[in-house]
Amino acid sequence: MDYSEVTDRISRKFSKTGHEIDRHKVEGKLRRLIDEFGVQPAEAERSVSNELAKEFNIAPAAGFGGSPAGGSGGATEEKQVADAQPGDWVTLVGKVVSLAAPASPAIAQSGILADESGGIRFVVWAKSNAPKMEEGKWYRLESAVVDEYKGVPNLKVHSGTTIKEIEKTDPLIPAPVPVKDLRAGVASVRAKVIQEWDVTHDRMLQAGLLGDETGTVKFIIWKEQGKEKLAVGSVYSIFYAQADEFNERLSLNITGATIMQEEGDIATASGGDAEVRGALVHIAPGSGIIKRCPVEGCNRALSRQNYCPIHEIQPGFVYDLRIKGWLDDGEKTHNILLKRDVVEALTGMNLDQAKEIAENNPLGMDEVFLQMREKVLGRYVACSGREIENRLLVNTCELMKFESGEHAKLLNRAGGAS
């Protein structure tokens, strides 16, 4: 696009009124609106012209607010949040239902704006010099830009956006959707905490699995001041969570969500939604008996020196059992994880027996690993559970009777036969 041509056109408009524009500044604003925000060139030209008209105290008469093709000018269309689509230039009235810590110095604020129709994520660029918004208050945002991130509409507040606080106290209580109906975007659910997992990042406070009677979904809470973990087995109403999609799987970021613990219980999707049969062809290091951090809510696996990456040395560790490995069904190798009760049932070795070996055998914890590997490596098993992020979290695992046909499949695969 020829930005100098648009800048020339804007310059000629204001020259007729006796005003000279800063061409470099104008061209920079045009580039930012079009390249960074994805605004249509005609809308970008109109926005910059309106901003200059305000700066020079010129009434928005014909020629300053219109498009270069002679289209109509005026204020951007006021819409409900749910109707804002990528590419729109909108005015929204909504309540700031949550604020998040900015992910970059270029961002002044980020969070979720909501009205009766739904919620939308917003970003206020630092360069916009926009007034700070407060959580729980209502605002009118004029001339904001809607773009798209991972297929989800996002609201961008730039230097041409006007933010006005409005007097409104209407409560917003969105209706939760069933877990199976979740889509990428802003969503609310009523669900039970089914599992808590080991976290995979130092900034992560908690990760696990939420579920209702229709299905399950991964959830994440990032470390921020005042954030607390959810209790396994408890039921929560979670309003305005961010549902993100990665590799065709959804996860709920509930860091900035409004969370209310509820009394009672709810039914959850039972059993696993995947069953795999095949041979255990690899038992990975880190299987057998392990030590976990005893700090409440942590539960991370410790190193051999009893070191937790978050809480450092933990002499008062807690023992646990697990098996990590590969299960080959003859066509595909599955990454599997077995928790303590499944390990005990499969190997016949309970936690007390494993502790006795670990504390009294010269090989210690390695002896538990070797004995478990001897019991299960190469055996045919049937595992059922839930496959999440390319790993099967096993709920049940049973030894199968040897089938020569299955063995032949694995041999053919290993030999490269078609």
Short mmCIF file of C-alpha atoms in Angstrom, two decimals:
data_model
loop_
_atom_site.label_atom_id
_atom_site.label_comp_id
_atom_site.label_asym_id
_atom_site.label_seq_id
_atom_site.Cartn_x
_atom_site.Cartn_y
_atom_site.Cartn_z
CA MET A 1 0.00 0.00 0.00
CA ASP A 2 1.17 3.54 -0.81
CA TYR A 3 1.00 5.26 2.59
CA SER A 4 2.44 8.49 1.18
CA GLU A 5 -0.55 8.83 -1.14
CA VAL A 6 -3.02 8.57 1.76
CA THR A 7 -0.89 10.97 3.80
CA ASP A 8 -0.94 13.45 0.87
CA ARG A 9 -4.73 13.22 0.70
CA ILE A 10 -5.09 13.90 4.42
CA SER A 11 -2.57 16.75 4.19
CA ARG A 12 -4.53 18.45 1.39
CA LYS A 13 -7.75 18.26 3.42
CA PHE A 14 -6.26 20.09 6.36
CA SER A 15 -4.23 22.54 4.25
CA LYS A 16 -7.56 23.96 3.04
CA THR A 17 -8.36 24.90 6.65
CA GLY A 18 -4.94 26.46 7.22
CA HIS A 19 -3.46 23.60 9.22
CA GLU A 20 -0.26 21.70 8.49
CA ILE A 21 0.00 18.09 9.63
CA ASP A 22 3.03 16.14 10.85
CA ARG A 23 3.39 13.83 7.86
CA HIS A 24 5.76 11.42 9.62
CA LYS A 25 3.41 11.08 12.59
CA VAL A 26 0.34 10.62 10.38
CA GLU A 27 1.99 7.96 8.24
CA GLY A 28 3.12 6.12 11.39
CA LYS A 29 -0.46 6.03 12.71
CA LEU A 30 -1.74 4.75 9.39
CA ARG A 31 0.85 1.98 9.33
CA ARG A 32 0.03 0.95 12.89
CA LEU A 33 -3.71 0.82 12.28
CA ILE A 34 -3.44 -1.08 9.01
CA ASP A 35 -0.40 -3.31 9.62
CA GLU A 36 -0.75 -4.03 13.35
CA PHE A 37 -4.51 -3.88 13.86
CA GLY A 38 -5.69 -5.08 10.44
CA VAL A 39 -7.94 -2.04 9.96
CA GLN A 40 -9.24 -1.43 6.45
CA PRO A 41 -7.35 1.46 4.77
CA ALA A 42 -10.50 3.58 4.37
CA GLU A 43 -11.34 3.18 8.07
CA ALA A 44 -7.75 3.97 9.06
CA GLU A 45 -7.80 7.16 6.99
CA ARG A 46 -11.11 8.20 8.51
CA SER A 47 -9.86 7.52 12.05
CA VAL A 48 -6.66 9.53 11.61
CA SER A 49 -8.62 12.38 9.99
CA ASN A 50 -11.10 12.46 12.88
CA GLU A 51 -8.27 12.49 15.40
CA LEU A 52 -6.59 15.42 13.63
CA ALA A 53 -9.91 17.27 13.43
CA LYS A 54 -10.24 17.00 17.22
CA GLU A 55 -6.64 18.13 17.66
CA PHE A 56 -7.23 21.23 15.53
CA ASN A 57 -10.72 21.86 17.01
CA ILE A 58 -12.35 21.43 13.63
CA ALA A 59 -15.95 20.26 13.49
CA PRO A 60 -16.20 16.85 11.77
CA ALA A 61 -17.70 18.30 8.63
CA ALA A 62 -17.81 16.53 5.30
CA GLY A 63 -14.40 15.58 4.05
CA PHE A 64 -12.82 14.83 7.44
CA GLY A 65 -14.80 11.81 8.64
CA GLY A 66 -15.67 10.21 5.33
CA SER A 67 -13.84 7.61 3.33
CA PRO A 68 -11.78 8.56 0.25
CA ALA A 69 -14.45 7.15 -1.95
CA GLY A 70 -17.00 9.57 -0.55
CA GLY A 71 -18.59 7.13 1.92
CA SER A 72 -20.40 8.36 4.97
CA GLY A 73 -18.47 9.26 8.10
CA GLY A 74 -19.73 9.67 11.66
CA ALA A 75 -19.30 7.53 14.74
CA THR A 76 -18.57 3.84 14.54
CA GLU A 77 -21.51 1.49 14.98
CA GLU A 78 -22.44 0.57 18.53
CA LYS A 79 -22.74 -3.19 18.90
CA GLN A 80 -23.19 -5.84 21.53
CA VAL A 81 -20.04 -7.71 22.47
CA ALA A 82 -21.23 -10.97 20.93
CA ASP A 83 -21.75 -9.24 17.57
CA ALA A 84 -18.21 -7.82 17.31
CA GLN A 85 -16.36 -9.63 14.55
CA PRO A 86 -12.76 -9.46 13.28
CA GLY A 87 -12.34 -6.51 10.92
CA ASP A 88 -15.05 -4.43 12.64
CA TRP A 89 -14.50 -0.89 13.85
CA VAL A 90 -16.89 -0.69 16.80
CA THR A 91 -18.25 1.14 19.79
CA LEU A 92 -18.98 -1.14 22.76
CA VAL A 93 -20.56 -0.56 26.15
CA GLY A 94 -19.43 -3.15 28.66
CA LYS A 95 -18.18 -4.01 32.12
CA VAL A 96 -14.55 -4.86 32.81
CA VAL A 97 -15.09 -8.24 34.47
CA SER A 98 -11.41 -9.10 34.81
CA LEU A 99 -7.93 -7.64 34.37
CA ALA A 100 -4.78 -9.63 33.67
CA ALA A 101 -1.12 -8.86 34.12
CA PRO A 102 0.18 -7.40 30.82
CA ALA A 103 2.29 -9.90 28.90
CA SER A 104 4.49 -7.21 27.36
CA PRO A 105 5.70 -3.66 28.11
CA ALA A 106 3.89 -2.63 24.92
CA ILE A 107 0.57 -3.47 26.62
CA ALA A 108 -0.89 -1.10 29.23
CA GLN A 109 -3.88 -3.27 30.18
CA SER A 110 -5.54 -6.49 29.14
CA GLY A 111 -8.60 -8.32 30.37
CA ILE A 112 -12.18 -9.14 29.49
CA LEU A 113 -15.00 -6.73 28.64
CA ALA A 114 -18.54 -8.11 28.91
CA ASP A 115 -22.17 -7.19 28.46
CA GLU A 116 -25.40 -9.18 28.55
CA SER A 117 -24.51 -10.93 25.26
CA GLY A 118 -21.06 -12.26 26.23
CA GLY A 119 -17.42 -11.35 26.77
CA ILE A 120 -14.43 -10.41 24.64
CA ARG A 121 -10.73 -10.19 25.40
CA PHE A 122 -9.27 -6.70 25.08
CA VAL A 123 -5.79 -5.19 24.88
CA VAL A 124 -4.93 -1.55 25.55
CA TRP A 125 -1.69 -0.60 23.85
CA ALA A 126 0.72 1.48 25.95
CA LYS A 127 1.18 3.91 23.05
CA SER A 128 -2.53 4.74 23.13
CA ASN A 129 -2.13 6.71 26.40
CA ALA A 130 -5.67 5.59 27.23
CA PRO A 131 -7.08 6.16 30.75
CA LYS A 132 -6.81 3.16 33.06
CA MET A 133 -9.95 1.08 33.40
CA GLU A 134 -10.94 -0.53 36.70
CA GLU A 135 -12.29 -4.01 37.23
CA GLY A 136 -16.01 -4.02 38.00
CA LYS A 137 -16.80 -0.71 36.27
CA TRP A 138 -18.72 -0.02 33.06
CA TYR A 139 -17.23 1.86 30.12
CA ARG A 140 -18.11 3.09 26.66
CA LEU A 141 -15.31 2.39 24.19
CA GLU A 142 -15.68 4.34 20.97
CA SER A 143 -13.78 3.50 17.77
CA ALA A 144 -12.02 0.35 18.94
CA VAL A 145 -10.73 -2.27 16.51
CA VAL A 146 -11.69 -5.94 16.51
CA ASP A 147 -9.04 -8.29 15.20
CA GLU A 148 -8.48 -12.02 15.48
CA TYR A 149 -6.10 -14.19 17.48
CA LYS A 150 -6.19 -17.97 16.97
CA GLY A 151 -9.62 -17.61 15.42
CA VAL A 152 -11.06 -15.66 18.37
CA PRO A 153 -12.19 -11.98 18.21
CA ASN A 154 -10.03 -9.60 20.26
CA LEU A 155 -10.65 -5.93 20.99
CA LYS A 156 -7.75 -3.51 20.50
CA VAL A 157 -7.72 -0.07 22.12
CA HIS A 158 -5.47 2.33 20.19
CA SER A 159 -4.76 6.06 20.16
CA GLY A 160 -7.96 6.78 18.27
CA THR A 161 -10.20 5.03 20.82
CA THR A 162 -12.19 7.10 23.31
CA ILE A 163 -12.88 5.53 26.72
CA LYS A 164 -15.60 6.95 28.95
CA GLU A 165 -16.70 5.54 32.31
CA ILE A 166 -20.48 5.33 32.58
CA GLU A 167 -22.81 5.07 35.56
CA LYS A 168 -24.23 1.57 35.44
CA THR A 169 -24.62 -1.07 38.13
CA ASP A 170 -26.31 -3.87 36.19
CA PRO A 171 -25.11 -7.27 37.44
CA LEU A 172 -23.78 -9.70 34.86
CA ILE A 173 -24.37 -13.39 35.55
CA PRO A 174 -23.72 -15.35 32.36
CA ALA A 175 -25.31 -18.75 31.88
CA PRO A 176 -22.76 -21.58 32.06
CA VAL A 177 -22.42 -23.79 28.99
CA PRO A 178 -21.92 -27.58 29.06
CA VAL A 179 -18.25 -28.54 28.80
CA LYS A 180 -18.89 -30.38 25.53
CA ASP A 181 -20.19 -27.16 23.97
CA LEU A 182 -17.13 -25.05 24.82
CA ARG A 183 -15.60 -23.14 21.94
CA ALA A 184 -12.52 -20.94 21.69
CA GLY A 185 -13.22 -17.51 23.19
CA VAL A 186 -14.65 -16.31 26.50
CA ALA A 187 -16.83 -18.86 28.28
CA SER A 188 -18.47 -19.76 31.60
CA VAL A 189 -18.89 -23.27 33.04
CA ARG A 190 -20.12 -25.06 36.14
CA ALA A 191 -17.81 -27.98 36.70
CA LYS A 192 -16.04 -30.22 39.18
CA VAL A 193 -12.27 -30.46 39.65
CA ILE A 194 -11.55 -34.07 38.70
CA GLN A 195 -7.76 -34.15 38.69
CA GLU A 196 -4.74 -32.02 39.57
CA TRP A 197 -1.60 -32.53 37.46
CA ASP A 198 2.07 -31.78 37.85
CA VAL A 199 2.64 -28.27 36.53
CA THR A 200 5.01 -27.89 33.58
CA HIS A 201 6.07 -24.25 33.99
CA ASP A 202 7.48 -22.23 36.88
CA ARG A 203 4.84 -19.53 36.36
CA MET A 204 1.98 -22.02 36.52
CA LEU A 205 0.09 -22.23 39.82
CA GLN A 206 -2.16 -25.17 38.99
CA ALA A 207 -3.21 -27.39 36.10
CA GLY A 208 -5.73 -30.17 35.99
CA LEU A 209 -9.01 -31.46 34.65
CA LEU A 210 -12.50 -29.98 35.04
CA GLY A 211 -15.62 -31.91 34.15
CA ASP A 212 -19.38 -32.06 34.15
CA GLU A 213 -21.80 -34.72 32.96
CA THR A 214 -21.06 -33.87 29.30
CA GLY A 215 -17.26 -34.03 29.21
CA THR A 216 -13.93 -32.81 30.56
CA VAL A 217 -11.50 -29.99 29.78
CA LYS A 218 -7.98 -29.05 30.89
CA PHE A 219 -7.69 -25.93 33.08
CA ILE A 220 -4.76 -23.68 33.96
CA ILE A 221 -4.21 -21.03 36.64
CA TRP A 222 -1.12 -18.83 36.30
CA LYS A 223 0.67 -17.36 39.30
CA GLU A 224 -0.64 -13.89 40.10
CA GLN A 225 -1.12 -12.09 43.38
CA GLY A 226 -4.19 -13.32 45.21
CA LYS A 227 -4.71 -16.40 43.02
CA GLU A 228 -5.48 -19.65 44.82
CA LYS A 229 -5.70 -23.27 43.78
CA LEU A 230 -8.97 -25.12 43.26
CA ALA A 231 -9.73 -28.10 45.50
CA VAL A 232 -9.94 -31.51 43.86
CA GLY A 233 -13.46 -32.90 44.18
CA SER A 234 -15.09 -29.47 44.64
CA VAL A 235 -17.62 -27.88 42.32
CA TYR A 236 -17.16 -24.35 40.99
CA SER A 237 -19.04 -21.85 38.85
CA ILE A 238 -16.40 -20.20 36.67
CA PHE A 239 -17.39 -17.03 34.84
CA TYR A 240 -15.50 -15.44 31.95
CA ALA A 241 -12.68 -17.94 31.53
CA GLN A 242 -10.54 -17.84 28.40
CA ALA A 243 -10.95 -20.94 26.27
CA ASP A 244 -7.90 -21.43 24.05
CA GLU A 245 -7.45 -24.00 21.31
CA PHE A 246 -4.14 -25.70 20.52
CA ASN A 247 -3.72 -28.75 18.27
CA GLU A 248 -7.53 -29.01 18.11
CA ARG A 249 -7.76 -29.29 21.91
CA LEU A 250 -9.33 -26.75 24.23
CA SER A 251 -7.99 -25.60 27.57
CA LEU A 252 -9.48 -23.11 30.02
CA ASN A 253 -7.30 -20.32 31.37
CA ILE A 254 -9.19 -19.36 34.53
CA THR A 255 -6.54 -17.04 35.98
CA GLY A 256 -8.66 -13.92 35.56
CA ALA A 257 -12.06 -15.60 35.81
CA THR A 258 -14.65 -15.01 38.54
CA ILE A 259 -14.71 -18.28 40.52
CA MET A 260 -17.39 -19.27 43.03
CA GLN A 261 -17.20 -22.53 44.98
CA GLU A 262 -20.57 -24.24 45.31
CA GLU A 263 -22.10 -26.67 47.77
CA GLY A 264 -22.95 -30.20 46.78
CA ASP A 265 -21.73 -32.38 43.95
CA ILE A 266 -22.39 -32.90 40.26
CA ALA A 267 -22.12 -35.91 38.01
CA THR A 268 -19.07 -36.00 35.76
CA ALA A 269 -18.27 -37.83 32.57
CA SER A 270 -17.41 -41.35 33.71
CA GLY A 271 -14.51 -43.54 32.73
CA GLY A 272 -12.07 -42.72 29.97
CA ASP A 273 -12.87 -41.91 26.41
CA ALA A 274 -10.01 -43.93 24.93
CA GLU A 275 -9.01 -47.58 25.17
CA VAL A 276 -5.71 -48.92 23.88
CA ARG A 277 -4.56 -52.54 23.68
CA GLY A 278 -1.02 -53.58 22.95
CA ALA A 279 2.42 -54.30 24.33
CA LEU A 280 4.32 -52.21 26.86
CA VAL A 281 7.49 -51.71 24.82
CA HIS A 282 9.23 -49.13 27.04
CA ILE A 283 9.20 -48.17 30.72
CA ALA A 284 10.66 -44.67 31.00
CA PRO A 285 13.08 -43.37 33.66
CA GLY A 286 11.15 -41.66 36.43
CA SER A 287 8.87 -44.67 36.77
CA GLY A 288 8.55 -46.77 39.92
CA ILE A 289 8.67 -45.10 43.31
CA ILE A 290 9.19 -41.34 43.31
CA LYS A 291 9.33 -38.53 45.86
CA ARG A 292 6.93 -35.60 45.78
CA CYS A 293 7.08 -32.13 47.29
CA PRO A 294 5.03 -32.03 50.54
CA VAL A 295 4.23 -28.30 50.30
CA GLU A 296 0.46 -27.94 50.16
CA GLY A 297 -0.75 -27.69 46.58
CA CYS A 298 2.66 -28.43 44.99
CA ASN A 299 2.99 -32.22 44.57
CA ARG A 300 5.87 -31.88 42.09
CA ALA A 301 8.18 -34.85 41.58
CA LEU A 302 11.52 -34.25 43.35
CA SER A 303 15.00 -34.95 42.07
CA ARG A 304 17.16 -37.64 43.65
CA GLN A 305 18.54 -34.93 45.92
CA ASN A 306 14.99 -34.18 47.16
CA TYR A 307 15.01 -30.87 45.27
CA CYS A 308 11.75 -29.17 44.20
CA PRO A 309 12.15 -26.60 41.38
CA ILE A 310 9.85 -24.25 43.31
CA HIS A 311 10.37 -25.01 47.00
CA GLU A 312 13.99 -26.24 46.87
CA ILE A 313 15.23 -29.00 49.25
CA GLN A 314 12.38 -30.97 50.84
CA PRO A 315 13.59 -33.53 53.42
CA GLY A 316 9.98 -34.25 54.43
CA PHE A 317 9.09 -35.63 50.99
CA VAL A 318 6.10 -37.91 50.27
CA TYR A 319 6.47 -41.19 48.37
CA ASP A 320 4.30 -42.02 45.36
CA LEU A 321 4.14 -44.59 42.55
CA ARG A 322 3.81 -44.06 38.82
CA ILE A 323 4.75 -45.64 35.50
CA LYS A 324 5.57 -43.66 32.39
CA GLY A 325 6.08 -45.55 29.17
CA TRP A 326 5.09 -46.50 25.65
CA LEU A 327 2.33 -48.86 24.62
CA ASP A 328 2.43 -50.16 21.05
CA ASP A 329 -0.83 -51.37 19.51
CA GLY A 330 0.78 -52.57 16.28
CA GLU A 331 -0.07 -49.38 14.40
CA LYS A 332 0.81 -46.55 16.77
CA THR A 333 2.93 -46.00 19.87
CA HIS A 334 1.03 -44.33 22.72
CA ASN A 335 2.63 -42.27 25.48
CA ILE A 336 1.01 -43.47 28.72
CA LEU A 337 1.03 -42.41 32.37
CA LEU A 338 -0.20 -44.71 35.15
CA LYS A 339 -0.94 -43.28 38.59
CA ARG A 340 -0.44 -45.04 41.92
CA ASP A 341 -3.62 -47.14 42.18
CA VAL A 342 -3.24 -48.37 38.58
CA VAL A 343 0.44 -49.22 39.15
CA GLU A 344 -0.40 -51.18 42.30
CA ALA A 345 -3.09 -53.19 40.53
CA LEU A 346 -0.91 -53.89 37.48
CA THR A 347 2.35 -54.80 39.25
CA GLY A 348 1.04 -56.31 42.47
CA MET A 349 3.42 -54.07 44.42
CA ASN A 350 1.84 -51.53 46.76
CA LEU A 351 3.38 -48.31 48.06
CA ASP A 352 4.42 -49.77 51.44
CA GLN A 353 6.26 -52.64 49.76
CA ALA A 354 7.97 -50.23 47.38
CA LYS A 355 9.08 -48.02 50.30
CA GLU A 356 10.51 -51.04 52.10
CA ILE A 357 12.60 -51.91 49.04
CA ALA A 358 13.68 -48.31 48.40
CA GLU A 359 14.85 -47.78 51.98
CA ASN A 360 16.55 -51.13 52.62
CA ASN A 361 17.86 -52.46 49.30
CA PRO A 362 21.38 -51.40 48.24
CA LEU A 363 20.00 -50.17 44.90
CA GLY A 364 17.26 -48.18 46.64
CA MET A 365 14.67 -46.64 44.34
CA ASP A 366 16.38 -48.16 41.30
CA GLU A 367 15.50 -51.62 42.57
CA VAL A 368 11.80 -50.72 42.61
CA PHE A 369 12.09 -49.50 39.02
CA LEU A 370 13.87 -52.69 37.94
CA GLN A 371 11.34 -54.97 39.64
CA MET A 372 8.36 -53.13 38.15
CA ARG A 373 9.92 -53.11 34.72
CA GLU A 374 10.53 -56.85 34.97
CA LYS A 375 6.86 -57.41 35.83
CA VAL A 376 5.32 -55.37 33.00
CA LEU A 377 7.78 -54.74 30.14
CA GLY A 378 6.73 -56.61 27.03
CA ARG A 379 3.39 -57.65 28.52
CA TYR A 380 0.15 -57.19 26.63
CA VAL A 381 -2.27 -54.85 28.40
CA ALA A 382 -5.59 -53.10 27.90
CA CYS A 383 -5.51 -49.49 29.13
CA SER A 384 -8.39 -47.05 29.27
CA GLY A 385 -8.32 -43.39 30.18
CA ARG A 386 -8.36 -39.93 28.75
CA GLU A 387 -5.95 -38.84 26.05
CA ILE A 388 -4.76 -35.29 26.68
CA GLU A 389 -1.90 -33.53 24.91
CA ASN A 390 -0.73 -36.75 23.21
CA ARG A 391 -0.56 -38.68 26.49
CA LEU A 392 -3.03 -41.28 27.75
CA LEU A 393 -3.82 -40.66 31.43
CA VAL A 394 -4.68 -44.21 32.40
CA ASN A 395 -7.61 -44.94 34.74
CA THR A 396 -7.50 -48.73 34.43
CA CYS A 397 -4.93 -51.14 33.02
CA GLU A 398 -5.28 -54.93 32.89
CA LEU A 399 -2.97 -57.69 31.71
CA MET A 400 -4.19 -59.44 28.56
CA LYS A 401 -3.80 -63.02 27.44
CA PHE A 402 -1.06 -63.44 24.84
CA GLU A 403 -2.37 -63.38 21.27
CA SER A 404 0.00 -64.62 18.59
CA GLY A 405 -1.67 -62.50 15.94
CA GLU A 406 -0.92 -59.31 17.84
CA HIS A 407 2.68 -60.44 18.31
CA ALA A 408 3.02 -60.99 14.56
CA LYS A 409 1.78 -57.44 13.90
CA LEU A 410 4.50 -55.99 16.10
CA LEU A 411 7.19 -58.15 14.51
CA ASN A 412 6.08 -57.13 11.02
CA ARG A 413 6.12 -53.49 12.02
CA ALA A 414 9.58 -53.79 13.55
CA GLY A 415 10.84 -55.45 10.38
CA GLY A 416 9.41 -52.74 8.17
CA ALA A 417 6.97 -55.10 6.42
CA SER A 418 4.00 -53.53 4.71
#
